[in-house]
CSV table of C-alpha atoms in Angstrom, one decimal:
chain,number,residue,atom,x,y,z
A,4,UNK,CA,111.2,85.7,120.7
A,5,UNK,CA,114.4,84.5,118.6
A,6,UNK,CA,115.2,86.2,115.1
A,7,UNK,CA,113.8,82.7,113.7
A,8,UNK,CA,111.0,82.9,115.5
A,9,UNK,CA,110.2,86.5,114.2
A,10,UNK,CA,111.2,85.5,111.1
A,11,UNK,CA,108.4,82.8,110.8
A,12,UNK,CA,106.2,85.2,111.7
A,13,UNK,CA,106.8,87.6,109.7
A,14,UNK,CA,106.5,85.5,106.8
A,15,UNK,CA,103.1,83.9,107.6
A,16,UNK,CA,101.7,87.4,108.2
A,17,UNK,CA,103.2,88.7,104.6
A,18,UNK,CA,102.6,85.6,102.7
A,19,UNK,CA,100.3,86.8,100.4
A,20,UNK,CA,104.2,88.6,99.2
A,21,UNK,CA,103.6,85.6,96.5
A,22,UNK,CA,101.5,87.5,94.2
A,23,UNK,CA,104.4,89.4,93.4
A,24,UNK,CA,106.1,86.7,91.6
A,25,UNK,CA,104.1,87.8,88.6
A,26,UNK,CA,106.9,90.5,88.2
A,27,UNK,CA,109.0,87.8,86.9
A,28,UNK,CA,106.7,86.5,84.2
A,29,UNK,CA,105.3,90.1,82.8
A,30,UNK,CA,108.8,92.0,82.5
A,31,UNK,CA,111.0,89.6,80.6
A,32,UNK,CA,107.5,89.4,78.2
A,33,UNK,CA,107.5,92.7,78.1
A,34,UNK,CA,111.0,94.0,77.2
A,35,UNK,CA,110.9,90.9,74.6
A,36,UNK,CA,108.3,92.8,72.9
A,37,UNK,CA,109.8,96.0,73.5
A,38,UNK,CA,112.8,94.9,71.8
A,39,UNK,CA,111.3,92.9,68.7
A,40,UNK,CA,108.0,95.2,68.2
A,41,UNK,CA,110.2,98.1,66.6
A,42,UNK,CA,108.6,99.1,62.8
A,43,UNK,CA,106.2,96.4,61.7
A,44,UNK,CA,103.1,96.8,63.6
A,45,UNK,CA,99.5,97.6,63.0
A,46,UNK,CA,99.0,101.5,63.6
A,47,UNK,CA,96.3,102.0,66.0
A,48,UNK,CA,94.9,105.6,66.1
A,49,UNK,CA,91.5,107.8,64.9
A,50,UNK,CA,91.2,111.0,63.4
A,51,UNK,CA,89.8,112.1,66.4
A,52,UNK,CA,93.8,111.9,67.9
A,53,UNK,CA,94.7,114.3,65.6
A,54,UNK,CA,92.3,116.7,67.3
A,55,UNK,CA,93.7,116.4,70.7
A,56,UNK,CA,96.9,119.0,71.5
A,57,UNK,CA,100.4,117.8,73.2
A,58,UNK,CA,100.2,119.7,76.0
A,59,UNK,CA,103.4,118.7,78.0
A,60,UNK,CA,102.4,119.9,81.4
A,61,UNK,CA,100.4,116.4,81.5
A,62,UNK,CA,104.0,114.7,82.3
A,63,UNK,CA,103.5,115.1,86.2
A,64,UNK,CA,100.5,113.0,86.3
A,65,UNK,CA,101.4,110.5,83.9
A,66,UNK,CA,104.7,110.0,86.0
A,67,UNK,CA,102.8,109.7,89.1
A,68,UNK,CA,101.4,106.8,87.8
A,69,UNK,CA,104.2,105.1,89.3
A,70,UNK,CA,103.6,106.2,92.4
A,71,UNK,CA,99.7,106.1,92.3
A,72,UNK,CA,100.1,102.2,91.5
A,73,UNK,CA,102.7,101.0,94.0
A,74,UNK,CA,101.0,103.0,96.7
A,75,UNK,CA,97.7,101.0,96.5
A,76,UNK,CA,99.3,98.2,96.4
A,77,UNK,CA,101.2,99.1,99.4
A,78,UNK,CA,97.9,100.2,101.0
A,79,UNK,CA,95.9,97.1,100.4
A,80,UNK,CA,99.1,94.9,100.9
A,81,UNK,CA,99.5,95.5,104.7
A,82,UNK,CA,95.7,96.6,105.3
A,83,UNK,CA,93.5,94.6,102.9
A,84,UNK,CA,94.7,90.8,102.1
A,85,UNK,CA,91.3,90.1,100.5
A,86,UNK,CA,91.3,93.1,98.5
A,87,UNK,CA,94.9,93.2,97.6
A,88,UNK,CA,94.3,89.6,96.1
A,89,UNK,CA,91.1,91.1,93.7
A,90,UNK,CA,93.3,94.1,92.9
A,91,UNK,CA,95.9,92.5,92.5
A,92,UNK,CA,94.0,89.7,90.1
A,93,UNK,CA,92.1,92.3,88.0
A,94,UNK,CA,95.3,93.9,87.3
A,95,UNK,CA,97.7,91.0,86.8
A,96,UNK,CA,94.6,89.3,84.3
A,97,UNK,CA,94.5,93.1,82.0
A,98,UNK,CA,98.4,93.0,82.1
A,99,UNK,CA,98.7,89.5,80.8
A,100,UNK,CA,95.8,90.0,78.4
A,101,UNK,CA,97.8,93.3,77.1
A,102,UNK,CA,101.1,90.7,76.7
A,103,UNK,CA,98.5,88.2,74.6
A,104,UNK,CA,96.9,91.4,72.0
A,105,UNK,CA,100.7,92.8,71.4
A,106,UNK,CA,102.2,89.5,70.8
A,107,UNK,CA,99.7,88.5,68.6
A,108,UNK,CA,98.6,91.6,67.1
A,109,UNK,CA,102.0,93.6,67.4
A,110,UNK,CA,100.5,97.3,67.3
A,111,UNK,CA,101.9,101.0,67.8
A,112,UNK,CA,101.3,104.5,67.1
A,113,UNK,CA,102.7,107.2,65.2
A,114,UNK,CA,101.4,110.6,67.4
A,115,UNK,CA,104.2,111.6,69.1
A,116,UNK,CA,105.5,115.1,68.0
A,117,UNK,CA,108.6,115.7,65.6
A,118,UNK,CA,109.1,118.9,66.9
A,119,UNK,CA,108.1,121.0,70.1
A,120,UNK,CA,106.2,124.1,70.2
A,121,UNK,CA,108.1,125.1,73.2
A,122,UNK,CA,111.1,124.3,75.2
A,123,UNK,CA,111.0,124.3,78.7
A,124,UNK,CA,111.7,121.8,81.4
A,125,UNK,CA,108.4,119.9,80.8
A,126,UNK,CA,109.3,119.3,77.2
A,127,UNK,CA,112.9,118.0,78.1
A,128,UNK,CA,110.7,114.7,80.6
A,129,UNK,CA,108.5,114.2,77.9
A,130,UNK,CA,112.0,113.7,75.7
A,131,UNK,CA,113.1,111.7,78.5
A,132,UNK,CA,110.3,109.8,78.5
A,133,UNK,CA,109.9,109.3,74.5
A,134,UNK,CA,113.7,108.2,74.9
A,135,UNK,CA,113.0,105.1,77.2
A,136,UNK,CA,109.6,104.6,76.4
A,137,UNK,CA,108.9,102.9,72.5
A,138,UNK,CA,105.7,103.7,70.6
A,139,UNK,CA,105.3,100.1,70.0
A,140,UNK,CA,102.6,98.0,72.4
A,141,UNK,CA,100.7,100.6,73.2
A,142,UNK,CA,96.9,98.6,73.0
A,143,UNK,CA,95.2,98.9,75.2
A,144,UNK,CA,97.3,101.1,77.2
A,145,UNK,CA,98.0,99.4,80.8
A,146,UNK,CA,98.3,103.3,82.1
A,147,UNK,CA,94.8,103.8,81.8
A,148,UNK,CA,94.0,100.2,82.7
A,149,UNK,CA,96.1,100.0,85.4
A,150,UNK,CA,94.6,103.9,86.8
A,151,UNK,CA,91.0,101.9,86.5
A,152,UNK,CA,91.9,98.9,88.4
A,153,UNK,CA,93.1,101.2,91.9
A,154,UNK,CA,90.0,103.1,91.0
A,155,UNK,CA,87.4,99.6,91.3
A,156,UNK,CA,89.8,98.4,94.6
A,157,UNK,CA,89.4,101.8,96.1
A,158,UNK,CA,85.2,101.8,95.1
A,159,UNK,CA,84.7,98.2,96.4
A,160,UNK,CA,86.6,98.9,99.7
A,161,UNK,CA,84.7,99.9,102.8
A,162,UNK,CA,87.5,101.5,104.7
A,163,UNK,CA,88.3,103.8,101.8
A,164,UNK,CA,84.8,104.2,100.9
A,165,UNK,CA,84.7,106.4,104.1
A,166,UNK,CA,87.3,108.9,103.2
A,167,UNK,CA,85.6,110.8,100.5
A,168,UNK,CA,88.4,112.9,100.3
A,169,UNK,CA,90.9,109.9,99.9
A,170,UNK,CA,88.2,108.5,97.3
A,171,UNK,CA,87.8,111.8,95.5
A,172,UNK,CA,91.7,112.3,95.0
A,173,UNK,CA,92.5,108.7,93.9
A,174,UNK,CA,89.2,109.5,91.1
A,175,UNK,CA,91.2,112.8,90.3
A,176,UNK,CA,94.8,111.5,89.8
A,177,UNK,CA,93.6,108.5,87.7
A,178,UNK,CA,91.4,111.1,85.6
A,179,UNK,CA,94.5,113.0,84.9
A,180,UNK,CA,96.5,110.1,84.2
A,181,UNK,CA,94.3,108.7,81.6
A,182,UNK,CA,93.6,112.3,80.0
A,183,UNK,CA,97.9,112.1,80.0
A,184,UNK,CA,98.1,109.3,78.2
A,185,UNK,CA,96.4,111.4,75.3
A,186,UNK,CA,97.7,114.8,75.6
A,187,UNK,CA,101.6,113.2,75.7
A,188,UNK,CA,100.7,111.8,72.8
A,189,UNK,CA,101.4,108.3,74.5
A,190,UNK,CA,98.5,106.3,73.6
A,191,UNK,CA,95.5,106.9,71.0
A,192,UNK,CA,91.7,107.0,72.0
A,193,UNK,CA,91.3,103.7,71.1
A,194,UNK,CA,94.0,102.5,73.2
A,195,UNK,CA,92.0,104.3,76.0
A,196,UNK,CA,88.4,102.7,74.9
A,197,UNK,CA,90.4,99.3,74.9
A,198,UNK,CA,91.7,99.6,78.1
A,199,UNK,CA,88.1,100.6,79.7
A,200,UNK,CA,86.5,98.0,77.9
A,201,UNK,CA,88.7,95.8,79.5
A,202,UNK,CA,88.3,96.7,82.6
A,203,UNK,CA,84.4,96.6,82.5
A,204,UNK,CA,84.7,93.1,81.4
A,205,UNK,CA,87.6,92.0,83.8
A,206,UNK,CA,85.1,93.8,86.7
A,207,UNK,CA,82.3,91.1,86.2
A,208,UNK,CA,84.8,88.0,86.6
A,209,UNK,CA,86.7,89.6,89.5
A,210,UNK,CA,84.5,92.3,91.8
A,211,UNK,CA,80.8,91.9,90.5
A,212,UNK,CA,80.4,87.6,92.1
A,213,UNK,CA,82.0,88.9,95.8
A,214,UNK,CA,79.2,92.1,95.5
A,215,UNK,CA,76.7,89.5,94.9
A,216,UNK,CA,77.5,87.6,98.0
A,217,UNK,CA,77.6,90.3,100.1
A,218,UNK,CA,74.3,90.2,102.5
A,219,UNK,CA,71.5,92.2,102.0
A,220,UNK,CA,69.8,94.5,104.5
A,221,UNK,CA,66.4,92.1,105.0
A,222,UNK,CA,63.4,93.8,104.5
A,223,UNK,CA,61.7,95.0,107.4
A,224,UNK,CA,58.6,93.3,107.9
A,225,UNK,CA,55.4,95.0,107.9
A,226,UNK,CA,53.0,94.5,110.7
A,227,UNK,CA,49.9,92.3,110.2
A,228,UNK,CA,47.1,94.1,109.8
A,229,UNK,CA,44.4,93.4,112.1
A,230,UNK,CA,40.3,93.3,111.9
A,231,UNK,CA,38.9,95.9,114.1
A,232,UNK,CA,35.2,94.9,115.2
């Protein structure tokens, strides 16, 4: 087979590769808002924020994220084409909604500490992270809504479903991520209600009509009854 042939190939095996296009819509939306969301926006935050400590040692998580994300993606992208193309359509549909709410309701918070308790290498990544990271379009927070959406793909898929240890670390990572977002002092609880919200909504449009096609054991039918005389 020529390198044209193997080309052709390769791209009718890996043309669901489309999908990612939506990179080039969402960042350029994004860093807009990014740079012209900077000090008037509506603060969203509780009294119940104030409650919650920084605790700095939740930076490992919340930068796994990264890697939590693209790794399901890479898993259902060469394993699952049907359910890369839900994932990947529950999560593009939050992300654009999250583009809609800041641009029309420009929003922010004001949580983030002005000065650390402690100094230690932890500290210094969560002053990286402050650094390139605004407090500006932070409702609802596409960490935790993003950490939700691997969570449904991995609950609705039957291969994954039989790893329970697979299932019960992707549950585990996303817990810690979302609890991140709160304890960096990254996103509020309403952000975090927001994005869950979300996500139960966005479940019923994209994952609930396949579950409802999905056949049914039939019942087992009983055995007539018969007279004895």
């Amino acid at each position: 087979m020529n390198r044209k042939a193997q080309f052709i190939q390769f791209v009718k095996k890996y043309k669901h590769a489309w999908v990612f296009l939506y990179i080039l819509i969402y960042l350029p939306w994004f860093f807009w808002l990014e740079k012209h969301v900077t000090t008037h926006y509506y603060v969203v935050q509780t009294e119940a924020d104030k409650y919650i400590p920084f605790i700095e040692y939740f930076i490992v998580p919340y930068l796994l994220w990264f890697f939590f994300i693209a790794a399901a993606f890479l898993y259902f992208f060469f394993t699952d084409v049907p359910g890369f193309y839900r994932m990947a359509a529950f999560m593009f549909t939050g992300m654009t909604i999250f583009l809609i709410v800041s641009t029309l309701f420009p929003n922010g918070q004001d949580l983030r500490p002005v000065v650390f308790e402690r100094d230690n290498i932890f500290v210094d990544m969560v002053r990286m992270l402050y650094r390139a990271d605004t407090c500006t379009n932070v409702f609802p927070s596409l960490h935790v809504f993003n950490s939700l959406s691997v969570c449904v793909a991995v609950f609705e898929s039957r291969e994954l479903r039989k790893h329970k240890a697979v299932s019960i670390g992707v549950y585990t990572l996303a817990g810690l991520i979302i609890l991140a977002t709160m304890f960096l002092k990254q996103h509020s609880v309403l952000d975090t209600i927001g994005a869950c919200i979300m996500a139960g909504i966005l479940y019923q449009f994209v994952y609930a009509p396949q579950r409802k096609k999905m056949p049914r054991y039939a019942k087992q039918k009983q055995p007539a009854k018969t007279s004895e005389y």
